[in-house]
C-alpha cells in the first residue's frame, strides 16, 4: 500500500528489506538526510551511524511536482519508468549507472548505490573543475544504450516488447513537449522572466517565425520517432562524477524517442556552462575545454555506435544480403550526418528551454546580478538561434565545433 515516506518512516521502510539491510548493517543505528534538489522527486541518503560508508540512496515519487508542490498534481508512475530504465541500463552499461538494491513500483521507491565519492557534474563544471574522462564516458553510454535498444540491434518482436514497457510514460513526455518545445517560445505563465531579457526575447525570438517553425519540426520528431530507449533528461545535473568515474542518474523521463534528443541535451548543457564561464572564468581555458568535451562526446559516440553496427549480424533493420558493403557504408554515412544535424536542432531547443523555461540551470540562474545574467541569457538565445539556423548544413562534428568556437570567440568576457 502506497504511503509518502518522510525522514522518520524511511528507516522503518528500509528495515523491512533484507537486501538493503545487508548494505546498511545494524537496523538500530540509521541516520537520514533529505538531499534531493531536483524538480520531481524526494531523495534520501540513509547511512549507518557506526559506519558512514554503509549507505544507500532512496528515491520516491510523490503524486505531485516536487518543485511546485501539491497544487501541481503529477502521477507517480514516473518512478515505474525510472526503475525499468535503470534495470535495462544495469544490463547494458553497468559501469555507468548505480546498482539497484531494491525497487518497488507499488511504493514508487528505488533504493540504489550511494555515490558519496562523486559530485553532480553541473556543480563541478560551474566551479571550473575539469574531468578528463567525462566526455568519453558520456559518448560510450550514449552509443551502448541507444544502439542496443534500437532496430539496428534488436529483433522486431523483442524490441516491441521492450517498447511496450515505456509507452505509457505519457505524462512526463507531455511535460517535455510543453516545457522544451512549446512554452518557452510563447507568452506563458510558467516561463521564467528577467525584465532585462524579456524585451529582447519578444522582439528577436518569439517574433521569429522561421525559428519557431523549426522548433515545431523537432517537437514533431520528439513525438513521432521511436529510434531507441532514451534517458530523455540527460543533462549535467543527471551525472555524478569524479576524476575517473561517471554515473548517469534520474531516468524517470525514459521513453522510446529519437536518437538525437539525448545527445543534443547533454551537448546543450555543456554549452550552457560554456556561456556561464564567460562570466565565471578570467580566461578561456574552461570555455575551450567545455567546447572540446562536446567534440569528444560525439566522436566516442559515433565511433562506438558504428563499431556496434559493424558487429551486428541481423536485426529488425539489418538483413544479410540486402545491401553490399558499398551500399551499406553509404547508408551509414548519410545516417550519421543526418543524426548529427538532428542532434544540433535538439540542442538548440534545449539551450532555449533552459534559458527561458521554468526549469533553468544553476550555471546561469545562480548569477545574482540581473544585468550580467541577462547578457548571458541573450548569448544563450543567440546560440540557440544560430544552431537552429545552421543545423541542417553541418557535415561533421568539426563543422559544429568550428561554429561553436567562432561564436564564443566573438562574445566578450562579462
Coordinates of C-alpha atoms in Angstrom, one line a residue:
X1 CA 0.0 0.0 0.0
X2 CA 1.4 3.4 -1.1
X3 CA 2.5 5.9 1.5
X4 CA 4.6 9.0 1.3
X5 CA 7.8 8.5 3.2
X6 CA 9.5 11.1 5.4
X7 CA 12.7 11.2 7.4
X8 CA 11.1 9.2 10.2
X9 CA 9.3 6.5 8.2
X10 CA 12.1 5.9 5.7
X11 CA 14.1 3.9 8.2
X12 CA 11.2 1.7 9.1
X13 CA 10.6 1.0 5.4
X14 CA 14.2 0.1 4.8
X15 CA 14.4 -2.2 7.8
X16 CA 11.8 -4.4 6.2
X17 CA 14.1 -5.1 3.2
X18 CA 16.8 -7.7 3.8
X19 CA 18.8 -6.9 0.7
X20 CA 19.1 -3.2 1.8
X21 CA 19.9 -4.1 5.4
X22 CA 22.8 -6.2 4.2
X23 CA 24.3 -3.0 2.9
X24 CA 23.4 -0.8 5.9
X25 CA 24.2 -3.2 8.7
X26 CA 22.7 -2.6 12.1
X27 CA 19.0 -1.7 11.9
X28 CA 19.2 0.2 15.2
X29 CA 21.6 2.9 14.1
X30 CA 20.5 4.6 10.9
X31 CA 20.6 8.3 10.0
X32 CA 18.6 10.0 7.3
X33 CA 19.3 13.2 5.3
X34 CA 16.9 14.6 2.6
X35 CA 19.3 15.5 -0.2
X36 CA 17.0 15.9 -3.2
X37 CA 17.5 19.1 -5.2
X38 CA 15.6 18.0 -8.3
X39 CA 12.3 19.1 -9.7
X40 CA 10.3 15.9 -9.4
X41 CA 11.1 13.5 -6.5
X42 CA 12.2 13.2 -2.9
X43 CA 15.7 11.7 -2.4
X44 CA 17.1 10.5 0.9
X45 CA 20.6 9.4 1.9
X46 CA 20.4 6.7 4.6
X47 CA 23.6 5.6 6.3
X48 CA 24.8 3.7 9.3
X49 CA 25.7 5.8 12.4
X50 CA 28.5 3.3 13.1
X51 CA 30.0 3.4 9.6
X52 CA 29.0 6.2 7.2
X53 CA 30.4 4.3 4.3
X54 CA 27.5 1.9 4.6
X55 CA 24.9 4.0 2.9
X56 CA 22.1 3.9 0.3
X57 CA 20.0 6.3 -1.7
X58 CA 16.3 6.0 -1.5
X59 CA 14.3 7.9 -4.1
X60 CA 10.5 8.2 -4.0
X61 CA 8.0 9.7 -6.4
X62 CA 5.1 11.6 -4.8
X63 CA 1.8 12.4 -6.6
X64 CA 2.8 16.0 -7.4
X65 CA 5.7 18.0 -8.8
X66 CA 8.2 18.4 -6.0
X67 CA 9.5 21.8 -7.1
X68 CA 6.0 23.3 -7.1
X69 CA 4.0 21.3 -4.5
X70 CA 0.6 19.6 -4.2
X71 CA -1.0 22.3 -6.4
X72 CA 0.7 20.7 -9.4
X73 CA -0.5 17.0 -9.4
X74 CA 1.7 14.6 -11.2
X75 CA 1.2 10.8 -11.5
X76 CA 3.8 8.9 -9.5
X77 CA 4.2 6.2 -12.1
X78 CA 7.2 8.1 -13.4
X79 CA 9.2 6.0 -10.8
X80 CA 7.9 2.9 -12.6
X81 CA 9.7 4.1 -15.8
X82 CA 12.9 5.0 -13.9
X83 CA 13.0 1.6 -12.3
X84 CA 12.5 -0.1 -15.7
X85 CA 15.1 2.1 -17.4
X86 CA 17.7 1.7 -14.7
X87 CA 17.2 -2.1 -14.8
X88 CA 17.8 -2.0 -18.6
X89 CA 20.9 0.2 -18.2
X90 CA 22.3 -2.1 -15.5
X91 CA 22.2 -4.8 -18.0
X92 CA 23.7 -2.7 -20.9
X93 CA 26.1 -0.3 -19.1
X94 CA 26.6 -1.4 -15.5
X95 CA 29.8 0.7 -15.2
X96 CA 27.9 3.9 -15.9
X97 CA 24.8 3.6 -13.6
X98 CA 24.2 3.0 -9.9
X99 CA 23.3 -0.6 -9.0
X100 CA 19.8 -1.3 -7.7
X101 CA 19.4 -2.8 -4.2
X102 CA 15.6 -2.7 -4.2
X103 CA 12.8 -1.4 -6.4
X104 CA 9.1 -1.3 -5.6
X105 CA 6.8 0.1 -8.3
X106 CA 3.8 0.0 -6.0
X107 CA 5.5 2.2 -3.5
X108 CA 7.2 4.3 -6.2
X109 CA 10.6 3.7 -4.5
X110 CA 14.0 2.9 -5.7
X111 CA 16.9 2.1 -3.4
X112 CA 20.3 2.2 -5.0
X113 CA 24.0 2.7 -4.7
X114 CA 25.2 5.8 -2.8
X115 CA 27.8 7.8 -4.8
X116 CA 29.4 9.7 -1.9
X117 CA 32.7 9.9 -3.7
X118 CA 31.1 11.7 -6.6
X119 CA 29.8 15.2 -7.3
X120 CA 26.9 16.3 -9.5
X121 CA 28.7 17.2 -12.8
X122 CA 26.9 20.6 -13.1
X123 CA 28.3 21.7 -9.7
X124 CA 31.8 20.7 -10.6
X125 CA 31.7 22.4 -14.0
X126 CA 30.3 25.6 -12.6
X127 CA 33.3 25.6 -10.1
X128 CA 35.7 25.2 -13.0
X129 CA 36.6 21.6 -12.4
X130 CA 37.7 19.5 -15.4
X131 CA 37.0 15.8 -15.6
X132 CA 39.4 14.1 -18.1
X133 CA 37.1 11.1 -18.9
X134 CA 33.6 12.5 -18.7
X135 CA 33.1 13.2 -22.4
X136 CA 34.4 9.7 -23.3
X137 CA 32.1 8.1 -20.7
X138 CA 29.1 10.0 -21.9
X139 CA 29.8 9.1 -25.5
X140 CA 30.1 5.4 -24.6
X141 CA 26.9 5.5 -22.5
X142 CA 25.0 7.0 -25.4
X143 CA 26.3 4.6 -28.0
X144 CA 25.7 1.5 -26.0
X145 CA 22.2 2.4 -24.7
X146 CA 20.9 3.9 -28.0
X147 CA 22.3 1.3 -30.3
X148 CA 21.4 -1.7 -28.2
X149 CA 17.8 -0.7 -27.8
X150 CA 17.3 0.2 -31.5
X151 CA 16.1 -1.7 -34.5
X152 CA 19.8 -1.9 -35.6
X153 CA 20.5 -4.2 -32.7
X154 CA 17.2 -5.9 -31.5
X155 CA 14.9 -8.2 -33.4
X156 CA 11.5 -6.7 -34.0
X157 CA 9.5 -8.7 -31.5
X158 CA 11.8 -8.2 -28.6
X159 CA 12.1 -4.6 -29.3
X160 CA 8.4 -4.0 -29.4
X161 CA 8.0 -5.9 -26.1
X162 CA 10.6 -3.5 -24.6
X163 CA 8.9 -0.5 -26.1
X164 CA 5.6 -1.6 -24.5
X165 CA 7.2 -1.2 -21.1
X166 CA 7.7 2.5 -21.7
X167 CA 4.9 3.5 -24.0
X168 CA 2.6 4.9 -21.2
X169 CA 5.2 7.3 -19.8
X170 CA 2.8 9.9 -21.3
X171 CA 2.7 12.5 -18.6
X172 CA 6.4 13.2 -18.5
X173 CA 6.6 13.1 -22.3
X174 CA 3.9 15.8 -22.2
X175 CA 6.0 17.9 -19.8
X176 CA 8.8 17.7 -22.3
X177 CA 6.6 18.5 -25.2
X178 CA 5.4 21.6 -23.4
X179 CA 8.4 22.8 -21.5
X180 CA 11.1 22.2 -24.2
X181 CA 9.2 22.6 -27.4
X182 CA 6.2 24.9 -26.7
X183 CA 6.0 27.3 -23.7
X184 CA 9.4 29.0 -24.0
X185 CA 8.6 30.3 -27.5
X186 CA 5.4 32.0 -26.5
X187 CA 4.0 34.1 -23.7
X188 CA 3.2 31.6 -20.9
X189 CA 2.7 31.9 -17.2
X190 CA 5.2 29.1 -16.5
X191 CA 8.1 30.9 -18.1
X192 CA 11.0 32.5 -16.3
X193 CA 11.3 36.2 -16.5
X194 CA 14.2 38.6 -16.3
X195 CA 12.9 42.1 -17.1
X196 CA 16.3 42.9 -18.7
X197 CA 16.0 40.0 -21.1
X198 CA 12.2 39.9 -21.8
X199 CA 12.1 42.6 -24.4
X200 CA 14.9 41.1 -26.4
X201 CA 13.1 37.7 -26.3
X202 CA 9.8 39.3 -27.6
X203 CA 11.5 41.2 -30.4
X204 CA 14.0 38.6 -31.6
X205 CA 12.8 35.1 -30.7
X206 CA 9.1 35.0 -30.2
X207 CA 8.5 37.0 -33.3
X208 CA 10.9 34.8 -35.4
X209 CA 8.5 32.6 -37.4
X210 CA 11.3 30.6 -39.1
X211 CA 12.9 29.7 -35.8
X212 CA 9.6 28.7 -34.2
X213 CA 8.6 26.5 -37.2
X214 CA 12.0 24.8 -36.9
X215 CA 11.3 24.2 -33.2
X216 CA 8.0 22.7 -34.2
X217 CA 9.8 20.3 -36.6
X218 CA 11.8 19.0 -33.6
X219 CA 8.7 18.7 -31.5
X220 CA 7.2 16.5 -34.2
X221 CA 10.4 14.3 -34.2
X222 CA 10.2 14.0 -30.4
X223 CA 6.6 12.9 -30.6
X224 CA 6.7 10.6 -33.5
X225 CA 10.2 9.0 -33.7
X226 CA 10.9 5.8 -31.7
X227 CA 14.5 5.1 -32.5
X228 CA 15.7 3.8 -29.1
X229 CA 15.2 3.9 -25.4
X230 CA 16.1 7.4 -24.2
X231 CA 17.2 8.7 -20.9
X232 CA 15.2 11.8 -22.0
X233 CA 16.5 14.1 -19.3
X234 CA 20.3 13.8 -19.9
X235 CA 21.9 16.9 -18.6
X236 CA 24.9 17.8 -16.4
X237 CA 22.6 17.6 -13.4
X238 CA 21.9 13.9 -14.3
X239 CA 25.5 12.8 -13.9
X240 CA 27.6 12.0 -10.8
X241 CA 31.3 12.2 -11.5
X242 CA 34.8 12.2 -10.1
X243 CA 38.2 12.2 -11.8
X244 CA 37.9 8.7 -13.0
X245 CA 34.2 7.6 -13.0
X246 CA 30.9 8.9 -14.3
X247 CA 27.4 7.7 -13.3
X248 CA 24.1 8.5 -15.1
X249 CA 21.1 9.0 -12.8
X250 CA 17.5 10.2 -12.9
X251 CA 15.8 8.2 -15.7
X252 CA 12.2 8.9 -14.9
X253 CA 11.6 10.6 -18.3
X254 CA 12.7 7.5 -20.2
X255 CA 10.8 6.6 -23.3
X256 CA 11.4 5.5 -26.9
X257 CA 12.3 8.5 -29.0
X258 CA 14.8 10.0 -31.5
X259 CA 18.5 9.2 -31.2
X260 CA 19.5 12.8 -31.3
X261 CA 17.5 14.0 -28.3
X262 CA 19.7 12.6 -25.6
X263 CA 22.9 13.7 -27.4
X264 CA 21.6 17.1 -28.1
X265 CA 20.5 17.7 -24.5
X266 CA 23.9 16.8 -23.0
X267 CA 25.7 18.9 -25.6
X268 CA 23.4 21.9 -24.9
X269 CA 24.2 21.7 -21.2
X270 CA 27.9 21.8 -21.8
X271 CA 27.3 24.9 -23.9
X272 CA 25.1 26.5 -21.3
X273 CA 28.0 26.1 -18.9
X274 CA 30.4 27.4 -21.5
X275 CA 28.3 30.6 -21.6
X276 CA 28.4 30.9 -17.8
X277 CA 32.2 30.8 -17.9
X278 CA 32.3 34.0 -20.0
X279 CA 31.5 35.4 -16.6
X280 CA 32.8 32.9 -14.1
X281 CA 36.4 32.5 -15.6
X282 CA 39.1 35.0 -16.2
X283 CA 40.4 33.3 -19.3
X284 CA 39.0 30.9 -22.0
X285 CA 40.6 27.7 -20.7
X286 CA 37.4 26.4 -19.3
X287 CA 35.4 27.7 -22.3
X288 CA 37.7 25.8 -24.6
X289 CA 37.6 22.6 -22.5
X290 CA 33.8 22.6 -22.4
X291 CA 33.6 23.0 -26.1
X292 CA 36.1 20.2 -26.7
X293 CA 34.1 17.9 -24.5
X294 CA 31.2 18.1 -26.9
X295 CA 33.6 17.0 -29.7
X296 CA 34.7 14.1 -27.5
X297 CA 31.1 13.1 -26.8
X298 CA 30.2 12.9 -30.5
X299 CA 33.5 11.3 -31.6
X300 CA 33.3 8.5 -29.0
X301 CA 29.5 8.1 -29.5
X302 CA 29.8 7.8 -33.3
X303 CA 32.9 5.6 -33.2
X304 CA 31.3 3.1 -30.8
X305 CA 27.9 3.3 -32.5
X306 CA 29.4 2.4 -35.8
X307 CA 31.5 -0.4 -34.2
X308 CA 28.4 -1.9 -32.7
X309 CA 26.7 -1.6 -36.1
X310 CA 29.6 -3.3 -37.8
X311 CA 29.4 -6.2 -35.3
X312 CA 25.7 -6.6 -35.6
X313 CA 24.7 -9.5 -37.8
X314 CA 20.9 -9.5 -38.1
X315 CA 18.2 -7.3 -36.5
X316 CA 14.9 -5.7 -37.3
X317 CA 16.8 -3.4 -39.7
X318 CA 19.7 -5.5 -40.8
X319 CA 19.1 -8.5 -43.0
X320 CA 22.2 -10.1 -44.5
X321 CA 22.3 -9.9 -48.3
X322 CA 20.1 -6.8 -48.6
X323 CA 23.0 -4.3 -49.2
X324 CA 26.5 -4.8 -50.4
X325 CA 29.4 -3.2 -48.4
X326 CA 29.5 0.0 -50.6
X327 CA 25.7 0.5 -50.3
X328 CA 25.8 -0.2 -46.5
X329 CA 28.7 2.2 -46.0
X330 CA 26.9 4.9 -47.9
X331 CA 23.8 4.4 -45.9
X332 CA 25.7 4.6 -42.6
X333 CA 27.5 7.8 -43.7
X334 CA 24.3 9.6 -44.6
X335 CA 22.6 8.2 -41.5
X336 CA 25.3 9.6 -39.1
X337 CA 25.3 13.0 -40.8
X338 CA 21.5 13.3 -40.5
X339 CA 21.7 12.2 -36.9
X340 CA 24.3 15.0 -36.1
X341 CA 22.0 17.5 -37.8
X342 CA 19.1 16.4 -35.7
X343 CA 21.3 16.5 -32.6
X344 CA 22.1 20.2 -33.3
X345 CA 18.4 21.0 -33.6
X346 CA 17.5 19.3 -30.4
X347 CA 20.5 21.1 -28.7
X348 CA 19.1 24.4 -29.9
X349 CA 15.7 23.7 -28.3
X350 CA 17.4 22.7 -25.0
X351 CA 19.5 25.8 -24.8
X352 CA 16.4 28.0 -25.3
X353 CA 14.3 25.9 -22.9
X354 CA 16.9 26.1 -20.1
X355 CA 17.2 29.9 -20.6
X356 CA 13.5 30.8 -20.9
X357 CA 11.5 28.0 -19.3
X358 CA 10.5 27.2 -15.7
X359 CA 13.4 24.7 -15.2
X360 CA 16.6 26.8 -15.7
X361 CA 20.1 25.8 -14.9
X362 CA 22.2 27.0 -12.0
X363 CA 25.0 27.8 -14.4
X364 CA 23.0 30.9 -15.4
X365 CA 20.2 31.3 -12.9
X366 CA 22.7 31.4 -9.9
X367 CA 24.3 34.6 -11.3
X368 CA 22.8 37.1 -8.9
X369 CA 23.4 40.3 -10.9
X370 CA 20.4 40.6 -13.2
X371 CA 22.3 42.7 -15.7
X372 CA 25.1 40.2 -16.1
X373 CA 22.6 37.3 -16.1
X374 CA 20.7 39.0 -18.9
X375 CA 23.8 39.3 -21.0
X376 CA 24.5 35.6 -20.6
X377 CA 20.8 34.7 -21.3
X378 CA 20.9 36.7 -24.6
X379 CA 24.1 34.9 -25.6
X380 CA 22.4 31.6 -25.0
X381 CA 19.4 32.6 -27.1
X382 CA 21.7 33.8 -29.9
X383 CA 23.4 30.5 -29.8
X384 CA 20.1 28.6 -29.9
X385 CA 19.0 30.6 -33.0
X386 CA 22.4 30.0 -34.7
X387 CA 22.3 26.3 -34.0
X388 CA 18.7 26.1 -35.4
X389 CA 19.6 28.1 -38.4
X390 CA 22.6 26.1 -39.3
X391 CA 21.7 22.6 -38.0
X392 CA 20.9 21.1 -41.4
X393 CA 24.1 22.3 -43.1
X394 CA 26.7 20.8 -40.8
X395 CA 28.6 17.9 -42.4
X396 CA 30.6 16.6 -39.4
X397 CA 31.5 17.3 -35.8
X398 CA 34.3 19.6 -36.9
X399 CA 31.8 21.8 -38.6
X400 CA 29.9 22.0 -35.3
X401 CA 33.0 22.7 -33.2
X402 CA 34.1 25.5 -35.6
X403 CA 30.6 27.0 -35.5
X404 CA 30.5 26.9 -31.7
X405 CA 34.1 28.1 -31.2
X406 CA 33.7 31.0 -33.6
X407 CA 30.5 32.0 -31.8
X408 CA 32.1 32.1 -28.4
X409 CA 35.3 33.8 -29.6
X410 CA 33.0 36.6 -30.8
X411 CA 31.5 37.1 -27.3
X412 CA 33.1 39.4 -24.7
X413 CA 34.0 38.3 -21.2
X414 CA 31.3 39.6 -18.9

